[in-house]
JSON list of C-alpha atoms in Angstrom, two decimals:
[
{"chain": "Q", "resi": 1, "resn": "ALA", "atom": "CA", "xyz": [-6.96, 11.92, -5.83]},
{"chain": "Q", "resi": 2, "resn": "ARG", "atom": "CA", "xyz": [-7.71, 8.22, -5.71]},
{"chain": "Q", "resi": 3, "resn": "LEU", "atom": "CA", "xyz": [-4.77, 5.96, -4.95]},
{"chain": "Q", "resi": 4, "resn": "ALA", "atom": "CA", "xyz": [-4.43, 2.26, -5.65]},
{"chain": "Q", "resi": 5, "resn": "ALA", "atom": "CA", "xyz": [-1.57, -0.20, -5.49]},
{"chain": "Q", "resi": 6, "resn": "ALA", "atom": "CA", "xyz": [-0.44, -1.62, -8.81]},
{"chain": "Q", "resi": 7, "resn": "PRO", "atom": "CA", "xyz": [2.08, -4.29, -9.76]},
{"chain": "Q", "resi": 8, "resn": "GLY", "atom": "CA", "xyz": [5.55, -2.79, -9.95]},
{"chain": "Q", "resi": 9, "resn": "GLY", "atom": "CA", "xyz": [4.78, 0.44, -8.12]},
{"chain": "Q", "resi": 10, "resn": "SER", "atom": "CA", "xyz": [2.13, 2.93, -7.17]},
{"chain": "Q", "resi": 11, "resn": "LEU", "atom": "CA", "xyz": [-0.67, 4.28, -9.30]},
{"chain": "Q", "resi": 12, "resn": "ALA", "atom": "CA", "xyz": [-2.70, 7.43, -8.73]},
{"chain": "Q", "resi": 13, "resn": "PHE", "atom": "CA", "xyz": [-5.81, 8.68, -10.47]},
{"chain": "Q", "resi": 14, "resn": "VAL", "atom": "CA", "xyz": [-6.19, 12.43, -10.11]},
{"chain": "Q", "resi": 15, "resn": "ASP", "atom": "CA", "xyz": [-9.27, 14.43, -11.09]},
{"chain": "Q", "resi": 16, "resn": "PHE", "atom": "CA", "xyz": [-8.27, 17.99, -12.05]},
{"chain": "Q", "resi": 17, "resn": "GLU", "atom": "CA", "xyz": [-10.47, 21.04, -11.59]},
{"chain": "Q", "resi": 18, "resn": "THR", "atom": "CA", "xyz": [-9.03, 22.76, -14.68]},
{"chain": "Q", "resi": 19, "resn": "LYS", "atom": "CA", "xyz": [-7.29, 21.85, -17.94]},
{"chain": "Q", "resi": 20, "resn": "THR", "atom": "CA", "xyz": [-4.44, 24.14, -16.84]},
{"chain": "Q", "resi": 21, "resn": "GLY", "atom": "CA", "xyz": [-3.82, 21.92, -13.81]},
{"chain": "Q", "resi": 22, "resn": "LEU", "atom": "CA", "xyz": [-3.83, 18.84, -16.04]},
{"chain": "Q", "resi": 23, "resn": "ARG", "atom": "CA", "xyz": [-1.31, 20.42, -18.44]},
{"chain": "Q", "resi": 24, "resn": "LYS", "atom": "CA", "xyz": [1.00, 21.33, -15.53]},
{"chain": "Q", "resi": 25, "resn": "ALA", "atom": "CA", "xyz": [0.87, 17.75, -14.25]},
{"chain": "Q", "resi": 26, "resn": "ILE", "atom": "CA", "xyz": [1.67, 16.33, -17.69]},
{"chain": "Q", "resi": 27, "resn": "ARG", "atom": "CA", "xyz": [4.77, 18.56, -17.85]},
{"chain": "Q", "resi": 28, "resn": "MET", "atom": "CA", "xyz": [6.03, 16.81, -14.67]},
{"chain": "Q", "resi": 29, "resn": "LYS", "atom": "CA", "xyz": [6.45, 13.53, -16.59]},
{"chain": "Q", "resi": 30, "resn": "GLY", "atom": "CA", "xyz": [9.99, 12.23, -16.08]},
{"chain": "Q", "resi": 31, "resn": "GLU", "atom": "CA", "xyz": [10.62, 14.19, -12.87]},
{"chain": "Q", "resi": 32, "resn": "LYS", "atom": "CA", "xyz": [11.51, 12.31, -9.67]},
{"chain": "Q", "resi": 33, "resn": "MET", "atom": "CA", "xyz": [9.24, 12.05, -6.62]},
{"chain": "Q", "resi": 34, "resn": "ASP", "atom": "CA", "xyz": [10.15, 9.99, -3.55]},
{"chain": "Q", "resi": 35, "resn": "GLY", "atom": "CA", "xyz": [13.04, 8.50, -5.53]},
{"chain": "Q", "resi": 36, "resn": "ARG", "atom": "CA", "xyz": [10.80, 7.34, -8.40]},
{"chain": "Q", "resi": 37, "resn": "VAL", "atom": "CA", "xyz": [10.42, 8.70, -11.91]},
{"chain": "Q", "resi": 38, "resn": "LEU", "atom": "CA", "xyz": [6.92, 9.99, -12.68]},
{"chain": "Q", "resi": 39, "resn": "ASP", "atom": "CA", "xyz": [5.16, 8.49, -15.68]},
{"chain": "Q", "resi": 40, "resn": "ILE", "atom": "CA", "xyz": [2.10, 10.66, -16.25]},
{"chain": "Q", "resi": 41, "resn": "LYS", "atom": "CA", "xyz": [-0.62, 9.73, -18.72]},
{"chain": "Q", "resi": 42, "resn": "VAL", "atom": "CA", "xyz": [-4.13, 10.94, -19.37]},
{"chain": "Q", "resi": 43, "resn": "ALA", "atom": "CA", "xyz": [-6.57, 8.17, -18.45]},
{"chain": "Q", "resi": 44, "resn": "LYS", "atom": "CA", "xyz": [-9.42, 7.32, -20.80]},
{"chain": "Q", "resi": 45, "resn": "ASN", "atom": "CA", "xyz": [-12.90, 6.24, -19.68]},
{"chain": "Q", "resi": 46, "resn": "VAL", "atom": "CA", "xyz": [-12.16, 6.30, -15.96]},
{"chain": "Q", "resi": 47, "resn": "SER", "atom": "CA", "xyz": [-15.21, 6.09, -13.73]},
{"chain": "Q", "resi": 48, "resn": "LYS", "atom": "CA", "xyz": [-15.16, 6.98, -10.06]},
{"chain": "Q", "resi": 49, "resn": "PRO", "atom": "CA", "xyz": [-15.83, 4.07, -7.71]},
{"chain": "Q", "resi": 50, "resn": "VAL", "atom": "CA", "xyz": [-19.01, 4.17, -5.67]},
{"chain": "Q", "resi": 51, "resn": "GLY", "atom": "CA", "xyz": [-18.37, 5.34, -2.11]},
{"chain": "Q", "resi": 52, "resn": "GLY", "atom": "CA", "xyz": [-15.11, 7.16, -2.84]},
{"chain": "Q", "resi": 53, "resn": "GLY", "atom": "CA", "xyz": [-13.03, 4.05, -3.54]},
{"chain": "Q", "resi": 54, "resn": "GLY", "atom": "CA", "xyz": [-9.61, 3.39, -2.17]},
{"chain": "Q", "resi": 55, "resn": "GLY", "atom": "CA", "xyz": [-7.86, 0.98, 0.08]},
{"chain": "Q", "resi": 56, "resn": "GLY", "atom": "CA", "xyz": [-9.88, -2.04, 1.14]},
{"chain": "Q", "resi": 57, "resn": "ALA", "atom": "CA", "xyz": [-9.88, -5.37, -0.62]},
{"chain": "Q", "resi": 58, "resn": "SER", "atom": "CA", "xyz": [-13.53, -4.75, -1.41]},
{"chain": "Q", "resi": 59, "resn": "GLY", "atom": "CA", "xyz": [-12.63, -1.57, -3.35]},
{"chain": "Q", "resi": 60, "resn": "GLU", "atom": "CA", "xyz": [-13.84, 0.72, -0.58]},
{"chain": "Q", "resi": 61, "resn": "ASP", "atom": "CA", "xyz": [-12.03, 2.65, 2.14]},
{"chain": "Q", "resi": 62, "resn": "ASP", "atom": "CA", "xyz": [-13.33, 0.26, 4.82]},
{"chain": "Q", "resi": 63, "resn": "PRO", "atom": "CA", "xyz": [-11.34, -2.93, 5.36]},
{"chain": "Q", "resi": 64, "resn": "ALA", "atom": "CA", "xyz": [-12.80, -6.21, 4.14]},
{"chain": "Q", "resi": 65, "resn": "GLN", "atom": "CA", "xyz": [-14.39, -8.74, 6.46]},
{"chain": "Q", "resi": 66, "resn": "LYS", "atom": "CA", "xyz": [-11.90, -10.80, 8.49]},
{"chain": "Q", "resi": 67, "resn": "PRO", "atom": "CA", "xyz": [-11.02, -14.16, 6.93]},
{"chain": "Q", "resi": 68, "resn": "PRO", "atom": "CA", "xyz": [-11.26, -17.09, 9.41]},
{"chain": "Q", "resi": 69, "resn": "ASP", "atom": "CA", "xyz": [-8.21, -17.46, 11.70]},
{"chain": "Q", "resi": 70, "resn": "CYS", "atom": "CA", "xyz": [-6.42, -14.54, 10.01]},
{"chain": "Q", "resi": 71, "resn": "ARG", "atom": "CA", "xyz": [-3.54, -12.93, 11.89]},
{"chain": "Q", "resi": 72, "resn": "THR", "atom": "CA", "xyz": [-1.99, -11.09, 8.93]},
{"chain": "Q", "resi": 73, "resn": "ILE", "atom": "CA", "xyz": [-2.73, -7.66, 7.49]},
{"chain": "Q", "resi": 74, "resn": "ILE", "atom": "CA", "xyz": [-1.49, -5.89, 4.40]},
{"chain": "Q", "resi": 75, "resn": "VAL", "atom": "CA", "xyz": [-0.33, -2.31, 4.82]},
{"chain": "Q", "resi": 76, "resn": "LYS", "atom": "CA", "xyz": [-0.19, -0.02, 1.79]},
{"chain": "Q", "resi": 77, "resn": "ASN", "atom": "CA", "xyz": [0.96, 3.56, 1.26]},
{"chain": "Q", "resi": 78, "resn": "LEU", "atom": "CA", "xyz": [3.93, 3.32, 3.63]},
{"chain": "Q", "resi": 79, "resn": "PRO", "atom": "CA", "xyz": [6.75, 5.84, 3.05]},
{"chain": "Q", "resi": 80, "resn": "PHE", "atom": "CA", "xyz": [9.40, 4.51, 0.66]},
{"chain": "Q", "resi": 81, "resn": "ASP", "atom": "CA", "xyz": [12.30, 5.84, 2.73]},
{"chain": "Q", "resi": 82, "resn": "LEU", "atom": "CA", "xyz": [11.83, 3.95, 6.01]},
{"chain": "Q", "resi": 83, "resn": "GLY", "atom": "CA", "xyz": [15.46, 2.78, 6.14]},
{"chain": "Q", "resi": 84, "resn": "GLU", "atom": "CA", "xyz": [18.55, 1.78, 4.19]},
{"chain": "Q", "resi": 85, "resn": "THR", "atom": "CA", "xyz": [18.23, -1.95, 4.86]},
{"chain": "Q", "resi": 86, "resn": "GLU", "atom": "CA", "xyz": [15.33, -4.40, 4.90]},
{"chain": "Q", "resi": 87, "resn": "GLU", "atom": "CA", "xyz": [15.90, -5.02, 8.63]},
{"chain": "Q", "resi": 88, "resn": "LYS", "atom": "CA", "xyz": [15.65, -1.28, 9.43]},
{"chain": "Q", "resi": 89, "resn": "ILE", "atom": "CA", "xyz": [12.45, -1.00, 7.37]},
{"chain": "Q", "resi": 90, "resn": "LYS", "atom": "CA", "xyz": [10.94, -4.03, 9.16]},
{"chain": "Q", "resi": 91, "resn": "SER", "atom": "CA", "xyz": [11.91, -2.57, 12.53]},
{"chain": "Q", "resi": 92, "resn": "ARG", "atom": "CA", "xyz": [10.20, 0.75, 11.77]},
{"chain": "Q", "resi": 93, "resn": "ILE", "atom": "CA", "xyz": [7.02, -1.02, 10.62]},
{"chain": "Q", "resi": 94, "resn": "LYS", "atom": "CA", "xyz": [7.01, -3.17, 13.78]},
{"chain": "Q", "resi": 95, "resn": "ARG", "atom": "CA", "xyz": [7.22, 0.02, 15.87]},
{"chain": "Q", "resi": 96, "resn": "VAL", "atom": "CA", "xyz": [4.18, 1.47, 14.09]},
{"chain": "Q", "resi": 97, "resn": "PHE", "atom": "CA", "xyz": [2.06, -1.58, 14.96]},
{"chain": "Q", "resi": 98, "resn": "LYS", "atom": "CA", "xyz": [3.50, -2.61, 18.36]},
{"chain": "Q", "resi": 99, "resn": "ALA", "atom": "CA", "xyz": [0.67, -0.81, 20.19]},
{"chain": "Q", "resi": 100, "resn": "CYS", "atom": "CA", "xyz": [-1.77, -3.30, 18.57]},
{"chain": "Q", "resi": 101, "resn": "GLY", "atom": "CA", "xyz": [-0.02, -6.40, 19.88]},
{"chain": "Q", "resi": 102, "resn": "SER", "atom": "CA", "xyz": [2.92, -8.69, 19.35]},
{"chain": "Q", "resi": 103, "resn": "VAL", "atom": "CA", "xyz": [4.24, -8.68, 15.77]},
{"chain": "Q", "resi": 104, "resn": "ASN", "atom": "CA", "xyz": [5.41, -12.11, 14.64]},
{"chain": "Q", "resi": 105, "resn": "ALA", "atom": "CA", "xyz": [6.82, -11.16, 11.22]},
{"chain": "Q", "resi": 106, "resn": "VAL", "atom": "CA", "xyz": [6.97, -8.39, 8.61]},
{"chain": "Q", "resi": 107, "resn": "ARG", "atom": "CA", "xyz": [7.30, -9.27, 4.91]},
{"chain": "Q", "resi": 108, "resn": "LEU", "atom": "CA", "xyz": [8.23, -6.42, 2.59]},
{"chain": "Q", "resi": 109, "resn": "PHE", "atom": "CA", "xyz": [7.40, -5.81, -1.06]},
{"chain": "Q", "resi": 110, "resn": "MET", "atom": "CA", "xyz": [10.71, -4.93, -2.73]},
{"chain": "Q", "resi": 111, "resn": "ASN", "atom": "CA", "xyz": [11.37, -4.15, -6.39]},
{"chain": "Q", "resi": 112, "resn": "THR", "atom": "CA", "xyz": [13.95, -6.03, -8.44]},
{"chain": "Q", "resi": 113, "resn": "GLU", "atom": "CA", "xyz": [16.38, -3.13, -8.87]},
{"chain": "Q", "resi": 114, "resn": "ASP", "atom": "CA", "xyz": [19.96, -3.36, -7.62]},
{"chain": "Q", "resi": 115, "resn": "PRO", "atom": "CA", "xyz": [19.89, -2.56, -4.78]},
{"chain": "Q", "resi": 116, "resn": "PRO", "atom": "CA", "xyz": [16.27, -3.54, -4.13]},
{"chain": "Q", "resi": 117, "resn": "GLN", "atom": "CA", "xyz": [14.01, -0.66, -3.05]},
{"chain": "Q", "resi": 118, "resn": "PHE", "atom": "CA", "xyz": [11.01, -0.80, -0.74]},
{"chain": "Q", "resi": 119, "resn": "LYS", "atom": "CA", "xyz": [7.70, -0.40, -2.61]},
{"chain": "Q", "resi": 120, "resn": "GLY", "atom": "CA", "xyz": [5.65, 0.98, 0.30]},
{"chain": "Q", "resi": 121, "resn": "LEU", "atom": "CA", "xyz": [3.75, -2.28, 0.92]},
{"chain": "Q", "resi": 122, "resn": "ALA", "atom": "CA", "xyz": [4.16, -4.91, 3.63]},
{"chain": "Q", "resi": 123, "resn": "TYR", "atom": "CA", "xyz": [2.46, -7.88, 5.22]},
{"chain": "Q", "resi": 124, "resn": "VAL", "atom": "CA", "xyz": [2.40, -7.70, 9.02]},
{"chain": "Q", "resi": 125, "resn": "GLU", "atom": "CA", "xyz": [1.72, -10.97, 10.83]},
{"chain": "Q", "resi": 126, "resn": "PHE", "atom": "CA", "xyz": [0.66, -10.84, 14.48]},
{"chain": "Q", "resi": 127, "resn": "LYS", "atom": "CA", "xyz": [0.86, -13.58, 17.09]},
{"chain": "Q", "resi": 128, "resn": "GLU", "atom": "CA", "xyz": [-2.86, -13.16, 17.91]},
{"chain": "Q", "resi": 129, "resn": "GLY", "atom": "CA", "xyz": [-5.88, -12.47, 15.70]},
{"chain": "Q", "resi": 130, "resn": "ASP", "atom": "CA", "xyz": [-7.09, -9.77, 18.14]},
{"chain": "Q", "resi": 131, "resn": "ALA", "atom": "CA", "xyz": [-3.88, -7.81, 17.54]},
{"chain": "Q", "resi": 132, "resn": "ALA", "atom": "CA", "xyz": [-4.46, -7.93, 13.78]},
{"chain": "Q", "resi": 133, "resn": "ALA", "atom": "CA", "xyz": [-8.04, -6.74, 14.31]},
{"chain": "Q", "resi": 134, "resn": "ALA", "atom": "CA", "xyz": [-6.71, -3.84, 16.40]},
{"chain": "Q", "resi": 135, "resn": "ALA", "atom": "CA", "xyz": [-4.25, -2.97, 13.62]},
{"chain": "Q", "resi": 136, "resn": "LEU", "atom": "CA", "xyz": [-7.14, -2.54, 11.18]},
{"chain": "Q", "resi": 137, "resn": "LYS", "atom": "CA", "xyz": [-8.26, 0.45, 13.25]},
{"chain": "Q", "resi": 138, "resn": "MET", "atom": "CA", "xyz": [-5.13, 2.21, 11.93]},
{"chain": "Q", "resi": 139, "resn": "ASN", "atom": "CA", "xyz": [-6.63, 2.27, 8.43]},
{"chain": "Q", "resi": 140, "resn": "GLY", "atom": "CA", "xyz": [-6.54, 5.88, 7.25]},
{"chain": "Q", "resi": 141, "resn": "ARG", "atom": "CA", "xyz": [-4.27, 7.02, 10.10]},
{"chain": "Q", "resi": 142, "resn": "GLU", "atom": "CA", "xyz": [-1.43, 9.28, 8.99]},
{"chain": "Q", "resi": 143, "resn": "ASN", "atom": "CA", "xyz": [2.12, 7.96, 9.28]},
{"chain": "Q", "resi": 144, "resn": "GLU", "atom": "CA", "xyz": [4.98, 10.24, 8.23]},
{"chain": "Q", "resi": 145, "resn": "GLY", "atom": "CA", "xyz": [2.64, 12.31, 6.08]},
{"chain": "Q", "resi": 146, "resn": "ARG", "atom": "CA", "xyz": [0.93, 9.36, 4.37]},
{"chain": "Q", "resi": 147, "resn": "ALA", "atom": "CA", "xyz": [-2.49, 7.86, 5.12]},
{"chain": "Q", "resi": 148, "resn": "LEU", "atom": "CA", "xyz": [-2.03, 4.14, 5.82]},
{"chain": "Q", "resi": 149, "resn": "LYS", "atom": "CA", "xyz": [-4.23, 1.67, 3.95]},
{"chain": "Q", "resi": 150, "resn": "VAL", "atom": "CA", "xyz": [-4.67, -1.36, 6.20]},
{"chain": "Q", "resi": 151, "resn": "ASP", "atom": "CA", "xyz": [-6.67, -4.45, 5.30]},
{"chain": "Q", "resi": 152, "resn": "TRP", "atom": "CA", "xyz": [-6.77, -8.18, 5.97]},
{"chain": "Q", "resi": 153, "resn": "ALA", "atom": "CA", "xyz": [-4.24, -10.13, 3.94]},
{"chain": "Q", "resi": 154, "resn": "GLU", "atom": "CA", "xyz": [-5.88, -12.43, 1.44]},
{"chain": "Q", "resi": 155, "resn": "ASN", "atom": "CA", "xyz": [-5.64, -16.12, 2.08]},
{"chain": "Q", "resi": 156, "resn": "LYS", "atom": "CA", "xyz": [-2.64, -17.47, 0.09]},
{"chain": "Q", "resi": 157, "resn": "ASP", "atom": "CA", "xyz": [-4.56, -20.49, -1.25]},
{"chain": "Q", "resi": 158, "resn": "LYS", "atom": "CA", "xyz": [-7.43, -18.29, -2.45]},
{"chain": "Q", "resi": 159, "resn": "ALA", "atom": "CA", "xyz": [-5.02, -15.85, -4.11]},
{"chain": "Q", "resi": 160, "resn": "LEU", "atom": "CA", "xyz": [-3.18, -18.69, -5.87]},
{"chain": "Q", "resi": 161, "resn": "ARG", "atom": "CA", "xyz": [-6.43, -20.24, -7.14]},
{"chain": "Q", "resi": 162, "resn": "ARG", "atom": "CA", "xyz": [-7.55, -16.86, -8.53]},
{"chain": "Q", "resi": 163, "resn": "LYS", "atom": "CA", "xyz": [-4.17, -16.36, -10.22]},
{"chain": "Q", "resi": 164, "resn": "LEU", "atom": "CA", "xyz": [-4.37, -19.78, -11.90]},
{"chain": "Q", "resi": 165, "resn": "GLU", "atom": "CA", "xyz": [-7.95, -19.29, -13.17]}
]
């Protein structure tokens, strides 16, 4: 399976060995998984990315090159059930990365439901750039049964310019 973050939730592309497996997956549409309702569709004209594709900003499993003076990473594929409150979720994420260095802040991606639910994505800002670089070594490491996707956070100005173009 290839996983990628998508606006509003998670998205997975799965290549099936048999048509029987595909039919079984389609029958799961509407069922709940990790507190979310599955919406299963057959993809058309999907090509596999070169190199296995996945988590990095460059479309590969390896993290992108460090932006100048960057102390912030983005972490994807975190478990959705890290805590009942935003503060508990932030605390658990800080514990995961405390071995890398001093965490300055954690910013969560939450959906707009009432109550808001954690989407499995977070920015982690460190006090030092070396700590952020150390955190990138956790890319692919399993955390509560899920392989973390860790990459440099994109520069806010660059992201805003791209959004406006």
